[in-house]
Structures are given as C-alpha cells and as structure tokens.
Amino acid sequence: MSSITTSPLISLHRFKPSSPFSITQKTRVTHFNWRGERRLTPLCSASPSQAPKEAEGWEEWLKKLPEKKKPIYSHSLPCIEAWLKSLGFYQSLDDRSVWFVEKPNWHAKLSLDITDLYIRYLKSGPGNLEKDIERRFSYALSREDIENAILGGP
C-alpha cells in the first residue's frame, strides 16, 4: 500500500492494483498512540463510482428539503445528510454523526448531536487559527441561518 499526503489532515492510501481492495481510502490523522505512532481515522471508503448503495440517491433527498427558513428539527435525517453533502461535507466511517469539510481557508468537523449541531474549525487546517474553535447551533435555528454561520468560517 502506498501513501500520498495531500495536507496535514488527510492522507490518501491506494491499494496495489492486484489487491482485492482496489479503492482509494481517505484517512485523517486523529492522534498518536502511546508509542508515538500515528492513528488514522478512515473518512471515506470508495470513490464516488464505488460508493455504497445507501449513498446513491442523495440528490433525491436534496429535492425533498423543506424550505430554508424552516428549523433544522423539521428536516429528516436523509435530508440533512443530503444538505451537508451539497455543501461539500463528507461523512466519517467511524462515527456516522460526524462530518468533515475542507475549504480553501479552513477545515472543520461537524457533529450532529441529540439536541445541537456542533462545528469545530480545526487549527491544523489552512489559515492561522491559534486553537480549534467550536460553535454550537440549536436545531431550532433555520437551515439558512446555520448554513450561513457554518460557511462563514471561524
């Protein structure tokens, strides 16, 4: 397996062509273990053409989104997931409630909690953040307000 580093956060691993795992896997360095070895979290398991069947049809869910002035709590989970994908987020394989986005000036991790949506702008991404910045948004806020706040960056 070869590794290609695309940023401090992301590595791409390509399996050998002869391998039964002929997919590209994105991973994120999440922490170091007690021996100082990097631990990686898989972010996506396949190229879009090889994506799992449940990922197909997210555009259909995007068409079913309630109007943007409605609170997020009135959206179904598949609609919220389609909305996040349309904004450029991709879902973690380890925790399905965690999403990542990489914009030119910042990287962020979004978590869908029971009562709130959390976004953490990562200092390890581009830009000059001194520390991670976390914001919390109630599901009572409209999709439009949350989208504007998230995409506004840190």
Short mmCIF file of N, CA and C in Angstrom, two decimals:
data_model
loop_
_atom_site.label_atom_id
_atom_site.label_comp_id
_atom_site.label_asym_id
_atom_site.label_seq_id
_atom_site.Cartn_x
_atom_site.Cartn_y
_atom_site.Cartn_z
N MET A 1 0.85 -1.16 0.00
CA MET A 1 0.00 0.00 0.00
C MET A 1 0.90 1.23 0.00
N SER A 2 0.59 2.20 -0.83
CA SER A 2 1.36 3.44 -0.86
C SER A 2 0.55 4.53 -0.21
N SER A 3 1.22 5.55 0.27
CA SER A 3 0.54 6.65 0.93
C SER A 3 0.94 7.95 0.26
N ILE A 4 -0.04 8.80 0.01
CA ILE A 4 0.19 10.10 -0.59
C ILE A 4 -0.36 11.13 0.38
N THR A 5 0.44 12.09 0.78
CA THR A 5 -0.04 13.10 1.70
C THR A 5 -0.54 14.29 0.91
N THR A 6 -1.80 14.69 1.17
CA THR A 6 -2.39 15.81 0.47
C THR A 6 -2.47 17.06 1.34
N SER A 7 -2.46 16.90 2.63
CA SER A 7 -2.46 18.01 3.58
C SER A 7 -2.07 17.42 4.93
N PRO A 8 -1.83 18.28 5.93
CA PRO A 8 -1.51 17.73 7.24
C PRO A 8 -2.65 16.86 7.80
N LEU A 9 -3.87 17.09 7.34
CA LEU A 9 -5.01 16.37 7.88
C LEU A 9 -5.32 15.07 7.14
N ILE A 10 -5.07 15.05 5.86
CA ILE A 10 -5.57 13.95 5.03
C ILE A 10 -4.43 13.19 4.39
N SER A 11 -4.53 11.88 4.34
CA SER A 11 -3.64 11.04 3.55
C SER A 11 -4.51 10.18 2.66
N LEU A 12 -4.04 9.92 1.47
CA LEU A 12 -4.74 9.01 0.57
C LEU A 12 -3.95 7.72 0.52
N HIS A 13 -4.61 6.61 0.68
CA HIS A 13 -3.96 5.32 0.60
C HIS A 13 -4.49 4.60 -0.63
N ARG A 14 -3.61 4.21 -1.51
CA ARG A 14 -4.01 3.46 -2.68
C ARG A 14 -3.51 2.04 -2.52
N PHE A 15 -4.42 1.10 -2.63
CA PHE A 15 -4.04 -0.29 -2.55
C PHE A 15 -3.45 -0.72 -3.88
N LYS A 16 -2.58 -1.71 -3.85
CA LYS A 16 -1.95 -2.20 -5.07
C LYS A 16 -3.03 -2.67 -6.04
N PRO A 17 -2.80 -2.48 -7.38
CA PRO A 17 -3.80 -2.90 -8.35
C PRO A 17 -4.19 -4.37 -8.22
N SER A 18 -3.25 -5.22 -7.78
CA SER A 18 -3.56 -6.64 -7.64
C SER A 18 -4.35 -6.94 -6.37
N SER A 19 -4.44 -5.97 -5.48
CA SER A 19 -5.15 -6.16 -4.23
C SER A 19 -6.65 -6.28 -4.47
N PRO A 20 -7.35 -7.10 -3.68
CA PRO A 20 -8.81 -7.14 -3.81
C PRO A 20 -9.45 -5.83 -3.35
N PHE A 21 -8.67 -5.00 -2.65
CA PHE A 21 -9.16 -3.71 -2.18
C PHE A 21 -8.65 -2.62 -3.11
N SER A 22 -9.16 -2.55 -4.31
CA SER A 22 -8.66 -1.58 -5.28
C SER A 22 -9.46 -0.29 -5.20
N ILE A 23 -9.51 0.25 -4.01
CA ILE A 23 -10.20 1.51 -3.80
C ILE A 23 -9.23 2.51 -3.19
N THR A 24 -9.60 3.76 -3.25
CA THR A 24 -8.83 4.80 -2.60
C THR A 24 -9.50 5.10 -1.27
N GLN A 25 -8.74 5.16 -0.21
CA GLN A 25 -9.30 5.43 1.10
C GLN A 25 -8.68 6.69 1.66
N LYS A 26 -9.53 7.66 2.04
CA LYS A 26 -9.06 8.87 2.69
C LYS A 26 -9.01 8.62 4.18
N THR A 27 -7.96 9.08 4.83
CA THR A 27 -7.88 8.95 6.28
C THR A 27 -7.44 10.27 6.89
N ARG A 28 -7.72 10.45 8.14
CA ARG A 28 -7.34 11.66 8.87
C ARG A 28 -6.49 11.23 10.06
N VAL A 29 -5.36 11.93 10.25
CA VAL A 29 -4.54 11.66 11.43
C VAL A 29 -5.31 12.23 12.62
N THR A 30 -5.70 11.35 13.55
CA THR A 30 -6.51 11.81 14.67
C THR A 30 -5.72 11.96 15.96
N HIS A 31 -4.76 11.11 16.18
CA HIS A 31 -3.95 11.22 17.40
C HIS A 31 -2.76 10.28 17.29
N PHE A 32 -1.91 10.33 18.27
CA PHE A 32 -0.76 9.44 18.35
C PHE A 32 -0.98 8.49 19.51
N ASN A 33 -0.62 7.23 19.34
CA ASN A 33 -0.77 6.28 20.44
C ASN A 33 0.41 6.41 21.40
N TRP A 34 0.44 5.56 22.41
CA TRP A 34 1.47 5.67 23.45
C TRP A 34 2.86 5.42 22.93
N ARG A 35 2.99 4.77 21.75
CA ARG A 35 4.32 4.55 21.17
C ARG A 35 4.72 5.67 20.21
N GLY A 36 3.87 6.66 20.06
CA GLY A 36 4.17 7.76 19.16
C GLY A 36 3.79 7.47 17.71
N GLU A 37 3.05 6.39 17.48
CA GLU A 37 2.63 6.06 16.13
C GLU A 37 1.35 6.82 15.79
N ARG A 38 1.25 7.25 14.53
CA ARG A 38 0.05 7.97 14.10
C ARG A 38 -1.13 7.00 14.03
N ARG A 39 -2.28 7.46 14.47
CA ARG A 39 -3.52 6.69 14.35
C ARG A 39 -4.36 7.39 13.30
N LEU A 40 -4.92 6.64 12.39
CA LEU A 40 -5.69 7.21 11.30
C LEU A 40 -7.17 6.84 11.43
N THR A 41 -8.02 7.78 11.08
CA THR A 41 -9.45 7.54 11.05
C THR A 41 -9.90 7.54 9.60
N PRO A 42 -10.50 6.44 9.12
CA PRO A 42 -10.97 6.44 7.73
C PRO A 42 -12.11 7.42 7.55
N LEU A 43 -12.08 8.16 6.43
CA LEU A 43 -13.11 9.14 6.17
C LEU A 43 -14.08 8.70 5.08
N CYS A 44 -13.58 8.08 4.07
CA CYS A 44 -14.47 7.56 3.04
C CYS A 44 -13.88 6.28 2.50
N SER A 45 -14.73 5.39 2.06
CA SER A 45 -14.27 4.05 1.75
C SER A 45 -14.08 3.80 0.27
N ALA A 46 -14.61 4.62 -0.58
CA ALA A 46 -14.53 4.31 -2.00
C ALA A 46 -14.66 5.57 -2.82
N SER A 47 -14.30 5.46 -4.08
CA SER A 47 -14.51 6.57 -4.99
C SER A 47 -16.01 6.71 -5.22
N PRO A 48 -16.49 7.86 -5.72
CA PRO A 48 -17.93 8.04 -5.89
C PRO A 48 -18.58 6.94 -6.74
N SER A 49 -17.87 6.43 -7.73
CA SER A 49 -18.45 5.37 -8.57
C SER A 49 -18.59 4.06 -7.81
N GLN A 50 -17.84 3.90 -6.72
CA GLN A 50 -17.89 2.67 -5.94
C GLN A 50 -18.60 2.88 -4.60
N ALA A 51 -19.25 4.01 -4.44
CA ALA A 51 -19.90 4.33 -3.16
C ALA A 51 -20.99 3.32 -2.85
N PRO A 52 -21.25 3.10 -1.58
CA PRO A 52 -22.29 2.14 -1.21
C PRO A 52 -23.66 2.56 -1.74
N LYS A 53 -24.54 1.60 -1.89
CA LYS A 53 -25.86 1.86 -2.46
C LYS A 53 -26.65 2.87 -1.63
N GLU A 54 -26.47 2.87 -0.30
CA GLU A 54 -27.24 3.81 0.51
C GLU A 54 -26.84 5.26 0.23
N ALA A 55 -25.66 5.47 -0.35
CA ALA A 55 -25.22 6.83 -0.68
C ALA A 55 -25.86 7.30 -1.98
N GLU A 56 -26.34 6.36 -2.79
CA GLU A 56 -26.98 6.73 -4.04
C GLU A 56 -28.30 7.42 -3.74
N GLY A 57 -28.68 8.34 -4.59
CA GLY A 57 -29.96 8.99 -4.44
C GLY A 57 -30.00 10.14 -3.46
N TRP A 58 -28.84 10.59 -2.99
CA TRP A 58 -28.88 11.71 -2.05
C TRP A 58 -29.41 12.97 -2.73
N GLU A 59 -29.24 13.06 -4.07
CA GLU A 59 -29.79 14.21 -4.79
C GLU A 59 -31.32 14.23 -4.68
N GLU A 60 -31.92 13.03 -4.63
CA GLU A 60 -33.37 12.94 -4.47
C GLU A 60 -33.80 13.52 -3.12
N TRP A 61 -33.02 13.23 -2.08
CA TRP A 61 -33.34 13.77 -0.76
C TRP A 61 -33.16 15.28 -0.75
N LEU A 62 -32.21 15.78 -1.53
CA LEU A 62 -31.98 17.22 -1.61
C LEU A 62 -33.22 17.92 -2.17
N LYS A 63 -33.90 17.26 -3.10
CA LYS A 63 -35.12 17.83 -3.68
C LYS A 63 -36.26 17.87 -2.66
N LYS A 64 -36.17 17.03 -1.62
CA LYS A 64 -37.23 16.95 -0.61
C LYS A 64 -36.98 17.86 0.58
N LEU A 65 -35.92 18.66 0.52
CA LEU A 65 -35.62 19.56 1.64
C LEU A 65 -36.77 20.53 1.89
N PRO A 66 -37.14 20.74 3.15
CA PRO A 66 -38.11 21.80 3.45
C PRO A 66 -37.50 23.16 3.08
N GLU A 67 -38.32 24.18 3.06
CA GLU A 67 -37.79 25.50 2.70
C GLU A 67 -36.70 25.91 3.70
N LYS A 68 -35.78 26.74 3.22
CA LYS A 68 -34.58 27.07 4.01
C LYS A 68 -34.87 27.87 5.27
N LYS A 69 -36.05 28.47 5.38
CA LYS A 69 -36.41 29.24 6.58
C LYS A 69 -36.93 28.35 7.71
N LYS A 70 -37.19 27.07 7.40
CA LYS A 70 -37.71 26.14 8.42
C LYS A 70 -36.59 25.68 9.34
N PRO A 71 -36.91 25.42 10.62
CA PRO A 71 -35.88 24.94 11.55
C PRO A 71 -35.36 23.56 11.14
N ILE A 72 -34.12 23.31 11.50
CA ILE A 72 -33.48 22.04 11.16
C ILE A 72 -34.25 20.86 11.76
N TYR A 73 -34.87 21.04 12.94
CA TYR A 73 -35.58 19.91 13.54
C TYR A 73 -36.75 19.42 12.68
N SER A 74 -37.19 20.23 11.71
CA SER A 74 -38.28 19.80 10.83
C SER A 74 -37.77 19.04 9.60
N HIS A 75 -36.46 18.84 9.51
CA HIS A 75 -35.84 18.11 8.39
C HIS A 75 -35.62 16.65 8.79
N SER A 76 -35.80 15.75 7.85
CA SER A 76 -35.47 14.34 8.11
C SER A 76 -33.95 14.17 8.06
N LEU A 77 -33.46 13.11 8.70
CA LEU A 77 -32.02 12.86 8.69
C LEU A 77 -31.47 12.69 7.27
N PRO A 78 -32.14 11.94 6.37
CA PRO A 78 -31.61 11.85 5.00
C PRO A 78 -31.54 13.21 4.30
N CYS A 79 -32.49 14.09 4.59
CA CYS A 79 -32.44 15.44 4.01
C CYS A 79 -31.26 16.24 4.56
N ILE A 80 -31.02 16.13 5.86
CA ILE A 80 -29.88 16.82 6.47
C ILE A 80 -28.58 16.30 5.88
N GLU A 81 -28.46 14.98 5.73
CA GLU A 81 -27.25 14.40 5.15
C GLU A 81 -27.05 14.86 3.71
N ALA A 82 -28.12 14.91 2.92
CA ALA A 82 -28.02 15.38 1.53
C ALA A 82 -27.61 16.85 1.50
N TRP A 83 -28.16 17.65 2.41
CA TRP A 83 -27.80 19.07 2.50
C TRP A 83 -26.32 19.23 2.82
N LEU A 84 -25.82 18.45 3.79
CA LEU A 84 -24.40 18.54 4.15
C LEU A 84 -23.52 18.13 2.96
N LYS A 85 -23.90 17.08 2.25
CA LYS A 85 -23.13 16.66 1.06
C LYS A 85 -23.12 17.77 0.01
N SER A 86 -24.25 18.45 -0.16
CA SER A 86 -24.32 19.53 -1.15
C SER A 86 -23.42 20.70 -0.77
N LEU A 87 -23.11 20.84 0.52
CA LEU A 87 -22.21 21.91 0.99
C LEU A 87 -20.75 21.50 0.93
N GLY A 88 -20.48 20.25 0.53
CA GLY A 88 -19.10 19.78 0.42
C GLY A 88 -18.62 18.95 1.59
N PHE A 89 -19.49 18.62 2.53
CA PHE A 89 -19.11 17.78 3.67
C PHE A 89 -19.05 16.32 3.25
N TYR A 90 -18.22 15.54 3.93
CA TYR A 90 -18.19 14.09 3.73
C TYR A 90 -18.23 13.44 5.10
N GLN A 91 -18.84 12.25 5.13
CA GLN A 91 -19.16 11.58 6.39
C GLN A 91 -18.04 10.67 6.85
N SER A 92 -17.80 10.66 8.15
CA SER A 92 -16.82 9.76 8.77
C SER A 92 -17.36 8.33 8.74
N LEU A 93 -16.47 7.38 8.50
CA LEU A 93 -16.88 5.97 8.56
C LEU A 93 -16.95 5.47 10.00
N ASP A 94 -16.14 6.05 10.88
CA ASP A 94 -16.11 5.62 12.28
C ASP A 94 -17.35 6.06 13.05
N ASP A 95 -17.81 7.26 12.80
CA ASP A 95 -18.95 7.81 13.52
C ASP A 95 -19.85 8.49 12.50
N ARG A 96 -20.99 7.90 12.22
CA ARG A 96 -21.87 8.40 11.16
C ARG A 96 -22.48 9.75 11.49
N SER A 97 -22.35 10.23 12.72
CA SER A 97 -22.87 11.55 13.06
C SER A 97 -21.82 12.64 12.89
N VAL A 98 -20.63 12.27 12.42
CA VAL A 98 -19.54 13.22 12.24
C VAL A 98 -19.28 13.44 10.76
N TRP A 99 -19.13 14.70 10.40
CA TRP A 99 -18.89 15.10 9.01
C TRP A 99 -17.68 16.03 8.97
N PHE A 100 -16.96 16.04 7.85
CA PHE A 100 -15.80 16.90 7.67
C PHE A 100 -15.98 17.73 6.41
N VAL A 101 -15.40 18.92 6.42
CA VAL A 101 -15.37 19.76 5.22
C VAL A 101 -14.00 20.42 5.15
N GLU A 102 -13.50 20.59 3.94
CA GLU A 102 -12.21 21.24 3.72
C GLU A 102 -12.39 22.37 2.73
N LYS A 103 -12.39 23.57 3.24
CA LYS A 103 -12.48 24.77 2.41
C LYS A 103 -11.07 25.31 2.22
N PRO A 104 -10.87 26.18 1.22
CA PRO A 104 -9.51 26.68 0.96
C PRO A 104 -8.87 27.38 2.17
N ASN A 105 -9.68 28.05 3.00
CA ASN A 105 -9.12 28.81 4.13
C ASN A 105 -9.29 28.16 5.49
N TRP A 106 -10.04 27.06 5.56
CA TRP A 106 -10.25 26.39 6.84
C TRP A 106 -10.77 24.98 6.63
N HIS A 107 -10.56 24.15 7.65
CA HIS A 107 -11.10 22.79 7.70
C HIS A 107 -11.97 22.70 8.95
N ALA A 108 -13.02 21.89 8.88
CA ALA A 108 -13.92 21.79 10.04
C ALA A 108 -14.48 20.38 10.19
N LYS A 109 -14.87 20.10 11.41
CA LYS A 109 -15.52 18.84 11.77
C LYS A 109 -16.90 19.21 12.32
N LEU A 110 -17.94 18.62 11.76
CA LEU A 110 -19.30 18.90 12.18
C LEU A 110 -19.86 17.65 12.86
N SER A 111 -20.52 17.83 14.00
CA SER A 111 -21.12 16.71 14.73
C SER A 111 -22.60 16.96 14.91
N LEU A 112 -23.40 15.96 14.58
CA LEU A 112 -24.84 16.02 14.79
C LEU A 112 -25.13 15.35 16.13
N ASP A 113 -25.36 16.16 17.15
CA ASP A 113 -25.64 15.66 18.49
C ASP A 113 -27.15 15.47 18.64
N ILE A 114 -27.59 15.03 19.79
CA ILE A 114 -29.02 14.79 20.01
C ILE A 114 -29.80 16.10 19.99
N THR A 115 -29.27 17.13 20.64
CA THR A 115 -30.01 18.39 20.75
C THR A 115 -29.41 19.54 19.96
N ASP A 116 -28.16 19.42 19.54
CA ASP A 116 -27.49 20.53 18.87
C ASP A 116 -26.57 20.03 17.76
N LEU A 117 -26.21 20.95 16.90
CA LEU A 117 -25.23 20.71 15.85
C LEU A 117 -23.96 21.45 16.27
N TYR A 118 -22.84 20.76 16.28
CA TYR A 118 -21.56 21.37 16.67
C TYR A 118 -20.65 21.44 15.46
N ILE A 119 -19.94 22.55 15.33
CA ILE A 119 -18.90 22.63 14.30
C ILE A 119 -17.61 23.06 14.98
N ARG A 120 -16.55 22.37 14.65
CA ARG A 120 -15.22 22.67 15.21
C ARG A 120 -14.32 23.03 14.03
N TYR A 121 -13.86 24.28 14.00
CA TYR A 121 -12.89 24.71 12.99
C TYR A 121 -11.52 24.30 13.49
N LEU A 122 -10.80 23.57 12.67
CA LEU A 122 -9.56 22.92 13.11
C LEU A 122 -8.34 23.80 12.86
N LYS A 123 -7.54 24.00 13.91
CA LYS A 123 -6.32 24.80 13.76
C LYS A 123 -5.31 24.10 12.86
N SER A 124 -5.42 22.78 12.72
CA SER A 124 -4.47 22.04 11.88
C SER A 124 -4.74 22.23 10.39
N GLY A 125 -5.83 22.89 10.04
CA GLY A 125 -6.13 23.17 8.64
C GLY A 125 -5.45 24.44 8.17
N PRO A 126 -5.77 24.89 6.96
CA PRO A 126 -5.18 26.14 6.46
C PRO A 126 -5.70 27.32 7.29
N GLY A 127 -5.05 28.42 7.17
CA GLY A 127 -5.44 29.59 7.95
C GLY A 127 -4.50 29.75 9.13
N ASN A 128 -4.81 30.69 9.98
CA ASN A 128 -3.91 30.98 11.10
C ASN A 128 -4.63 30.91 12.45
N LEU A 129 -5.43 29.87 12.66
CA LEU A 129 -6.10 29.70 13.95
C LEU A 129 -5.08 29.30 15.00
N GLU A 130 -5.15 29.92 16.18
CA GLU A 130 -4.25 29.56 17.27
C GLU A 130 -4.72 28.31 17.99
N LYS A 131 -6.02 28.05 17.96
CA LYS A 131 -6.59 26.85 18.58
C LYS A 131 -7.87 26.50 17.84
N ASP A 132 -8.37 25.28 18.08
CA ASP A 132 -9.65 24.88 17.49
C ASP A 132 -10.74 25.80 18.02
N ILE A 133 -11.67 26.13 17.16
CA ILE A 133 -12.81 26.97 17.56
C ILE A 133 -14.07 26.14 17.38
N GLU A 134 -14.85 26.02 18.46
CA GLU A 134 -16.08 25.23 18.38
C GLU A 134 -17.29 26.12 18.57
N ARG A 135 -18.31 25.88 17.74
CA ARG A 135 -19.57 26.60 17.85
C ARG A 135 -20.69 25.58 17.94
N ARG A 136 -21.76 25.97 18.62
CA ARG A 136 -22.92 25.10 18.80
C ARG A 136 -24.15 25.81 18.27
N PHE A 137 -24.97 25.06 17.53
CA PHE A 137 -26.20 25.62 16.97
C PHE A 137 -27.37 24.72 17.35
N SER A 138 -28.44 25.33 17.81
CA SER A 138 -29.65 24.60 18.16
C SER A 138 -30.35 24.16 16.88
N TYR A 139 -31.01 23.00 16.94
CA TYR A 139 -31.79 22.54 15.80
C TYR A 139 -33.03 23.41 15.57
N ALA A 140 -33.31 24.34 16.49
CA ALA A 140 -34.43 25.26 16.32
C ALA A 140 -34.10 26.37 15.33
N LEU A 141 -32.82 26.55 15.02
CA LEU A 141 -32.42 27.56 14.03
C LEU A 141 -32.77 27.07 12.62
N SER A 142 -32.96 28.02 11.73
CA SER A 142 -33.29 27.65 10.35
C SER A 142 -32.06 27.10 9.63
N ARG A 143 -32.32 26.30 8.61
CA ARG A 143 -31.23 25.75 7.80
C ARG A 143 -30.41 26.88 7.18
N GLU A 144 -31.08 27.93 6.75
CA GLU A 144 -30.40 29.08 6.14
C GLU A 144 -29.44 29.73 7.14
N ASP A 145 -29.89 29.95 8.37
CA ASP A 145 -29.04 30.59 9.39
C ASP A 145 -27.83 29.72 9.72
N ILE A 146 -28.06 28.41 9.88
CA ILE A 146 -26.96 27.51 10.20
C ILE A 146 -25.97 27.45 9.04
N GLU A 147 -26.47 27.36 7.82
CA GLU A 147 -25.59 27.31 6.65
C GLU A 147 -24.73 28.57 6.56
N ASN A 148 -25.35 29.73 6.73
CA ASN A 148 -24.59 30.99 6.68
C ASN A 148 -23.54 31.07 7.78
N ALA A 149 -23.89 30.62 8.97
CA ALA A 149 -22.94 30.66 10.09
C ALA A 149 -21.79 29.69 9.87
N ILE A 150 -22.08 28.49 9.40
CA ILE A 150 -21.03 27.48 9.18
C ILE A 150 -20.09 27.90 8.06
N LEU A 151 -20.67 28.28 6.93
CA LEU A 151 -19.84 28.60 5.77
C LEU A 151 -19.14 29.94 5.90
N GLY A 152 -19.55 30.74 6.89
CA GLY A 152 -18.85 31.99 7.17
C GLY A 152 -17.45 31.74 7.72
N GLY A 153 -17.22 30.53 8.21
CA GLY A 153 -15.90 30.17 8.73
C GLY A 153 -15.69 30.64 10.15
N PRO A 154 -14.47 30.45 10.63
CA PRO A 154 -14.17 30.77 12.03
C PRO A 154 -14.21 32.22 12.30
#
